PDB file of C-alpha atoms and ligand atoms in Angstrom:
ATOM      1  CA  MET A   1     -27.570   0.949  -2.311  1.00  0.00           C
ATOM      2  CA  GLN A   2     -25.806  -0.738   0.499  1.00  0.00           C
ATOM      3  CA  ILE A   3     -22.985   1.089   1.532  1.00  0.00           C
ATOM      4  CA  GLY A   4     -20.077  -0.793   3.518  1.00  0.00           C
ATOM      5  CA  VAL A   5     -17.528   0.816   5.804  1.00  0.00           C
ATOM      6  CA  TYR A   6     -14.115  -0.639   6.359  1.00  0.00           C
ATOM      7  CA  PRO A   7     -12.615   1.331   9.003  1.00  0.00           C
ATOM      8  CA  GLY A   8      -8.774   1.183  10.274  1.00  0.00           C
ATOM      9  CA  SER A   9      -5.506   2.863  10.417  1.00  0.00           C
ATOM     10  CA  PHE A  10      -3.856   1.075   7.917  1.00  0.00           C
ATOM     11  CA  ASP A  11       0.095   2.251   8.944  1.00  0.00           C
ATOM     12  CA  PRO A  12       0.709   0.770   6.347  1.00  0.00           C
ATOM     13  CA  VAL A  13      -1.855  -1.135   4.185  1.00  0.00           C
ATOM     14  CA  THR A  14      -1.074  -4.884   4.168  1.00  0.00           C
ATOM     15  CA  LEU A  15      -2.192  -7.799   1.895  1.00  0.00           C
ATOM     16  CA  GLY A  16      -4.919  -9.259   4.578  1.00  0.00           C
ATOM     17  CA  HIS A  17      -6.298  -5.955   4.477  1.00  0.00           C
ATOM     18  CA  LEU A  18      -6.526  -5.310   0.655  1.00  0.00           C
ATOM     19  CA  ASP A  19      -8.178  -9.470   0.910  1.00  0.00           C
ATOM     20  CA  ILE A  20     -11.132  -7.902   3.057  1.00  0.00           C
ATOM     21  CA  ILE A  21     -11.290  -5.173   0.859  1.00  0.00           C
ATOM     22  CA  ASP A  22     -11.752  -7.674  -1.934  1.00  0.00           C
ATOM     23  CA  ARG A  23     -14.448  -9.700  -0.443  1.00  0.00           C
ATOM     24  CA  ALA A  24     -16.176  -7.043   1.526  1.00  0.00           C
ATOM     25  CA  SER A  25     -16.632  -4.686  -1.848  1.00  0.00           C
ATOM     26  CA  ARG A  26     -18.610  -7.722  -3.328  1.00  0.00           C
ATOM     27  CA  LEU A  27     -20.593  -7.987  -0.212  1.00  0.00           C
ATOM     28  CA  CYS A  28     -22.036  -4.517  -0.469  1.00  0.00           C
ATOM     29  CA  ASP A  29     -22.799  -1.641  -3.333  1.00  0.00           C
ATOM     30  CA  HIS A  30     -19.975   0.984  -2.272  1.00  0.00           C
ATOM     31  CA  LEU A  31     -17.220   0.457   0.015  1.00  0.00           C
ATOM     32  CA  VAL A  32     -15.845   3.265   1.921  1.00  0.00           C
ATOM     33  CA  VAL A  33     -12.497   2.285   3.262  1.00  0.00           C
ATOM     34  CA  GLY A  34     -12.335   4.845   6.190  1.00  0.00           C
ATOM     35  CA  VAL A  35      -8.663   5.519   7.561  1.00  0.00           C
ATOM     36  CA  LEU A  36      -8.666   6.982  11.021  1.00  0.00           C
ATOM     37  CA  GLN A  37      -6.817  10.380  10.978  1.00  0.00           C
ATOM     38  CA  ASN A  38      -5.542  10.208  14.800  1.00  0.00           C
ATOM     39  CA  GLY A  39      -5.405   6.863  15.833  1.00  0.00           C
ATOM     40  CA  SER A  40      -1.626   6.177  17.133  1.00  0.00           C
ATOM     41  CA  LYS A  41      -0.032   9.170  18.404  1.00  0.00           C
ATOM     42  CA  TYR A  42       3.133   8.164  16.243  1.00  0.00           C
ATOM     43  CA  PRO A  43       2.057   6.586  13.093  1.00  0.00           C
ATOM     44  CA  MET A  44       5.039   5.497  10.778  1.00  0.00           C
ATOM     45  CA  PHE A  45       3.236   7.017   8.071  1.00  0.00           C
ATOM     46  CA  THR A  46       1.486  10.063   7.418  1.00  0.00           C
ATOM     47  CA  LEU A  47      -2.360  10.680   6.536  1.00  0.00           C
ATOM     48  CA  ASP A  48      -1.823  11.348   3.480  1.00  0.00           C
ATOM     49  CA  GLN A  49       0.846   8.604   2.853  1.00  0.00           C
ATOM     50  CA  ARG A  50      -1.787   5.872   3.810  1.00  0.00           C
ATOM     51  CA  ILE A  51      -4.556   6.887   2.167  1.00  0.00           C
ATOM     52  CA  ARG A  52      -2.155   7.656  -0.770  1.00  0.00           C
ATOM     53  CA  MET A  53      -1.188   3.857  -0.694  1.00  0.00           C
ATOM     54  CA  LEU A  54      -4.775   2.628  -0.480  1.00  0.00           C
ATOM     55  CA  LYS A  55      -5.926   4.654  -3.188  1.00  0.00           C
ATOM     56  CA  LYS A  56      -3.263   3.278  -5.245  1.00  0.00           C
ATOM     57  CA  VAL A  57      -3.690  -0.748  -4.376  1.00  0.00           C
ATOM     58  CA  THR A  58      -7.778  -0.014  -4.607  1.00  0.00           C
ATOM     59  CA  GLU A  59      -7.564   1.386  -8.244  1.00  0.00           C
ATOM     60  CA  PRO A  60      -8.662  -1.518  -9.793  1.00  0.00           C
ATOM     61  CA  TYR A  61     -11.980  -1.216  -7.580  1.00  0.00           C
ATOM     62  CA  GLY A  62     -14.589   0.363  -9.101  1.00  0.00           C
ATOM     63  CA  ASN A  63     -16.652   0.274  -6.315  1.00  0.00           C
ATOM     64  CA  VAL A  64     -14.081   1.712  -3.656  1.00  0.00           C
ATOM     65  CA  ASP A  65     -13.570   4.770  -2.124  1.00  0.00           C
ATOM     66  CA  VAL A  66     -10.696   5.736   0.123  1.00  0.00           C
ATOM     67  CA  LEU A  67     -11.367   8.478   2.970  1.00  0.00           C
ATOM     68  CA  SER A  68     -10.454   9.905   6.075  1.00  0.00           C
ATOM     69  CA  PHE A  69     -12.003  10.294   9.695  1.00  0.00           C
ATOM     70  CA  ASP A  70     -11.529  11.626  12.905  1.00  0.00           C
ATOM     71  CA  GLY A  71     -14.264  11.274  15.982  1.00  0.00           C
ATOM     72  CA  LEU A  72     -16.841   8.488  16.004  1.00  0.00           C
ATOM     73  CA  LEU A  73     -17.191   5.624  13.373  1.00  0.00           C
ATOM     74  CA  VAL A  74     -20.743   6.260  13.917  1.00  0.00           C
ATOM     75  CA  ASP A  75     -20.445   9.990  12.750  1.00  0.00           C
ATOM     76  CA  PHE A  76     -18.830   8.334   9.649  1.00  0.00           C
ATOM     77  CA  LEU A  77     -21.146   5.819   9.115  1.00  0.00           C
ATOM     78  CA  LYS A  78     -24.143   8.355   9.579  1.00  0.00           C
ATOM     79  CA  GLN A  79     -21.988  11.194   7.696  1.00  0.00           C
ATOM     80  CA  GLN A  80     -21.574   8.324   4.495  1.00  0.00           C
ATOM     81  CA  ASP A  81     -25.068   6.962   4.729  1.00  0.00           C
ATOM     82  CA  ALA A  82     -23.526   3.444   5.598  1.00  0.00           C
ATOM     83  CA  LYS A  83     -24.595   1.185   7.909  1.00  0.00           C
ATOM     84  CA  ILE A  84     -22.695  -1.589   7.379  1.00  0.00           C
ATOM     85  CA  VAL A  85     -19.046  -2.243   9.156  1.00  0.00           C
ATOM     86  CA  PHE A  86     -16.490  -4.530   7.896  1.00  0.00           C
ATOM     87  CA  ARG A  87     -13.890  -6.130   9.923  1.00  0.00           C
ATOM     88  CA  GLY A  88     -11.185  -8.802   9.485  1.00  0.00           C
ATOM     89  CA  LEU A  89     -11.092 -11.348  12.289  1.00  0.00           C
ATOM     90  CA  ARG A  90      -7.643 -13.024  12.431  1.00  0.00           C
ATOM     91  CA  ALA A  91      -7.610 -15.104  15.553  1.00  0.00           C
ATOM     92  CA  VAL A  92      -9.136 -14.999  18.925  1.00  0.00           C
ATOM     93  CA  THR A  93      -7.042 -12.768  19.955  1.00  0.00           C
ATOM     94  CA  ASP A  94      -8.248 -10.265  17.764  1.00  0.00           C
ATOM     95  CA  PHE A  95     -11.786 -11.217  19.360  1.00  0.00           C
ATOM     96  CA  GLU A  96     -12.077  -9.241  22.716  1.00  0.00           C
ATOM     97  CA  TYR A  97     -11.399  -6.009  21.124  1.00  0.00           C
ATOM     98  CA  GLU A  98     -13.466  -6.559  18.358  1.00  0.00           C
ATOM     99  CA  LEU A  99     -16.524  -7.866  20.093  1.00  0.00           C
ATOM    100  CA  GLN A 100     -16.190  -4.302  22.451  1.00  0.00           C
ATOM    101  CA  MET A 101     -15.946  -2.313  19.391  1.00  0.00           C
ATOM    102  CA  ALA A 102     -18.621  -3.730  17.548  1.00  0.00           C
ATOM    103  CA  GLN A 103     -21.023  -3.435  20.606  1.00  0.00           C
ATOM    104  CA  THR A 104     -19.952  -0.260  21.626  1.00  0.00           C
ATOM    105  CA  ASN A 105     -20.841   0.835  18.172  1.00  0.00           C
ATOM    106  CA  HIS A 106     -24.260  -0.847  17.953  1.00  0.00           C
ATOM    107  CA  SER A 107     -24.648   0.972  21.349  1.00  0.00           C
ATOM    108  CA  LEU A 108     -24.323   4.302  19.799  1.00  0.00           C
ATOM    109  CA  TYR A 109     -26.153   3.466  16.871  1.00  0.00           C
ATOM    110  CA  PRO A 110     -28.803   0.653  16.874  1.00  0.00           C
ATOM    111  CA  GLU A 111     -29.143   0.870  12.847  1.00  0.00           C
ATOM    112  CA  MET A 112     -25.586  -0.383  12.294  1.00  0.00           C
ATOM    113  CA  GLU A 113     -24.446  -3.772  12.073  1.00  0.00           C
ATOM    114  CA  THR A 114     -20.458  -5.189  12.421  1.00  0.00           C
ATOM    115  CA  VAL A 115     -19.832  -7.662   9.641  1.00  0.00           C
ATOM    116  CA  PHE A 116     -16.943 -10.031  10.811  1.00  0.00           C
ATOM    117  CA  LEU A 117     -14.646 -11.318   7.474  1.00  0.00           C
ATOM    118  CA  THR A 118     -12.433 -14.003   8.729  1.00  0.00           C
ATOM    119  CA  ALA A 119      -8.529 -13.510   7.516  1.00  0.00           C
ATOM    120  CA  ASN A 120      -7.586 -15.279   4.805  1.00  0.00           C
ATOM    121  CA  VAL A 121      -5.361 -18.247   6.603  1.00  0.00           C
ATOM    122  CA  GLN A 122      -2.346 -16.839   4.598  1.00  0.00           C
ATOM    123  CA  TYR A 123      -2.588 -13.944   6.074  1.00  0.00           C
ATOM    124  CA  SER A 124      -3.870 -14.831   9.658  1.00  0.00           C
ATOM    125  CA  TYR A 125      -0.270 -13.749  10.966  1.00  0.00           C
ATOM    126  CA  LEU A 126      -0.246 -10.545   9.711  1.00  0.00           C
ATOM    127  CA  SER A 127      -0.277  -6.874  11.001  1.00  0.00           C
ATOM    128  CA  SER A 128       0.584  -3.567  10.212  1.00  0.00           C
ATOM    129  CA  THR A 129       2.878  -3.950  13.415  1.00  0.00           C
ATOM    130  CA  ILE A 130       4.898  -6.583  11.868  1.00  0.00           C
ATOM    131  CA  VAL A 131       5.346  -4.774   8.362  1.00  0.00           C
ATOM    132  CA  LYS A 132       6.574  -2.043  10.532  1.00  0.00           C
ATOM    133  CA  ASP A 133       8.508  -4.002  12.356  1.00  0.00           C
ATOM    134  CA  VAL A 134      10.190  -5.714   9.285  1.00  0.00           C
ATOM    135  CA  LEU A 135      10.628  -2.128   7.596  1.00  0.00           C
ATOM    136  CA  VAL A 136      13.064  -0.714  10.744  1.00  0.00           C
ATOM    137  CA  HIS A 137      14.919  -3.475  10.303  1.00  0.00           C
ATOM    138  CA  ASN A 138      15.310  -3.311   6.514  1.00  0.00           C
ATOM    139  CA  GLY A 139      13.526  -6.433   5.752  1.00  0.00           C
ATOM    140  CA  ASP A 140      11.817  -7.392   2.835  1.00  0.00           C
ATOM    141  CA  ILE A 141       8.363  -6.648   3.222  1.00  0.00           C
ATOM    142  CA  SER A 142       6.966  -8.189  -0.050  1.00  0.00           C
ATOM    143  CA  ASN A 143       5.010 -10.706   1.187  1.00  0.00           C
ATOM    144  CA  PHE A 144       3.051  -8.877   3.189  1.00  0.00           C
ATOM    145  CA  VAL A 145       2.481  -5.611   1.567  1.00  0.00           C
ATOM    146  CA  PRO A 146       0.614  -5.429  -2.166  1.00  0.00           C
ATOM    147  CA  ALA A 147       2.699  -4.819  -4.676  1.00  0.00           C
ATOM    148  CA  PRO A 148       2.230  -1.445  -5.970  1.00  0.00           C
ATOM    149  CA  ALA A 149       2.335  -0.153  -2.358  1.00  0.00           C
ATOM    150  CA  ILE A 150       6.072  -1.329  -1.957  1.00  0.00           C
ATOM    151  CA  ASP A 151       8.006   1.080  -3.746  1.00  0.00           C
ATOM    152  CA  MET A 152       5.585   4.232  -2.102  1.00  0.00           C
ATOM    153  CA  ILE A 153       6.629   3.034   1.108  1.00  0.00           C
ATOM    154  CA  LYS A 154      10.431   2.497  -0.125  1.00  0.00           C
ATOM    155  CA  GLN A 155       9.881   6.500  -1.835  1.00  0.00           C
ATOM    156  CA  PHE A 156       8.343   7.587   1.573  1.00  0.00           C
ATOM    157  CA  ARG A 157      10.772   6.060   3.851  1.00  0.00           C
ATOM    158  CA  ARG A 158      13.948   7.276   1.915  1.00  0.00           C
TER     159      ARG A 158
HETATM  160  O1  PNS B 201      -6.656  -0.778  12.334  1.00  0.00           O
HETATM  161  P1  PNS B 201      -7.143  -0.579  14.109  1.00  0.00           P
HETATM  162  O2  PNS B 201      -6.294   0.719  14.405  1.00  0.00           O
HETATM  163  O3  PNS B 201      -7.654  -1.627  14.405  1.00  0.00           O
HETATM  164  O4  PNS B 201      -8.916   0.336  13.905  1.00  0.00           O
HETATM  165  C1  PNS B 201      -9.463   0.673  14.767  1.00  0.00           C
HETATM  166  C2  PNS B 201     -10.804   1.348  14.444  1.00  0.00           C
HETATM  167  C3  PNS B 201      -9.977   2.892  13.285  1.00  0.00           C
HETATM  168  C4  PNS B 201     -11.760   0.684  13.354  1.00  0.00           C
HETATM  169  C5  PNS B 201     -11.175   2.386  15.682  1.00  0.00           C
HETATM  170  O5  PNS B 201     -10.231   2.584  16.700  1.00  0.00           O
HETATM  171  C6  PNS B 201     -12.242   3.452  15.618  1.00  0.00           C
HETATM  172  O6  PNS B 201     -13.218   2.824  14.930  1.00  0.00           O
HETATM  173  N1  PNS B 201     -11.993   4.454  16.014  1.00  0.00           N
HETATM  174  C7  PNS B 201     -12.753   5.645  15.611  1.00  0.00           C
HETATM  175  C8  PNS B 201     -13.434   6.094  17.689  1.00  0.00           C
HETATM  176  C9  PNS B 201     -14.563   5.455  17.868  1.00  0.00           C
HETATM  177  O7  PNS B 201     -15.529   5.192  17.170  1.00  0.00           O
HETATM  178  N2  PNS B 201     -14.574   4.878  19.086  1.00  0.00           N
HETATM  179  C10 PNS B 201     -15.265   4.308  19.624  1.00  0.00           C
HETATM  180  C11 PNS B 201     -15.771   2.665  19.072  1.00  0.00           C
HETATM  181  S1  PNS B 201     -14.280   1.455  19.551  1.00  0.00           S
END
């Protein structure tokens, strides 16, 4: 049984994230979406809200779980008995950081591999940071965030 982990902050989940979840879930038997607990000091959404949104949008997937983690990603991998990490690559600007993370993780845990999925062109400009900026200015996020998460976001920000 091949278990994969798709880690991130997901503050909030975007259509780009969901596209990677969809594709990664076909490449392994079981996919764990790992939500980093203490990434940014000032997340817009609490850990619980980020997890609730992810659980809602991944409901249709029978082989996807959403869990939080804290500390090193490689420790979370070991806990989950997973050896594959999935990450999305949008543009060359993502590359340096992603390469550094993949090499650090591999050095800490040589049995693991990072698999990069190239972002769907349709979402290559999209990031949680952009979504938050649009939200702060009361813009329309319907092209950026999965539909089931939109109502939740409205409710959380009331
Ligand atoms: O979506 P993000 O915020 O770019 O995801 C970054 C994440 C969560 C994958 C990364 O920050 C992470 O794995 N943090 C856990 C700490 C860790 O393992 N650090 C060492 C490797 S860089």
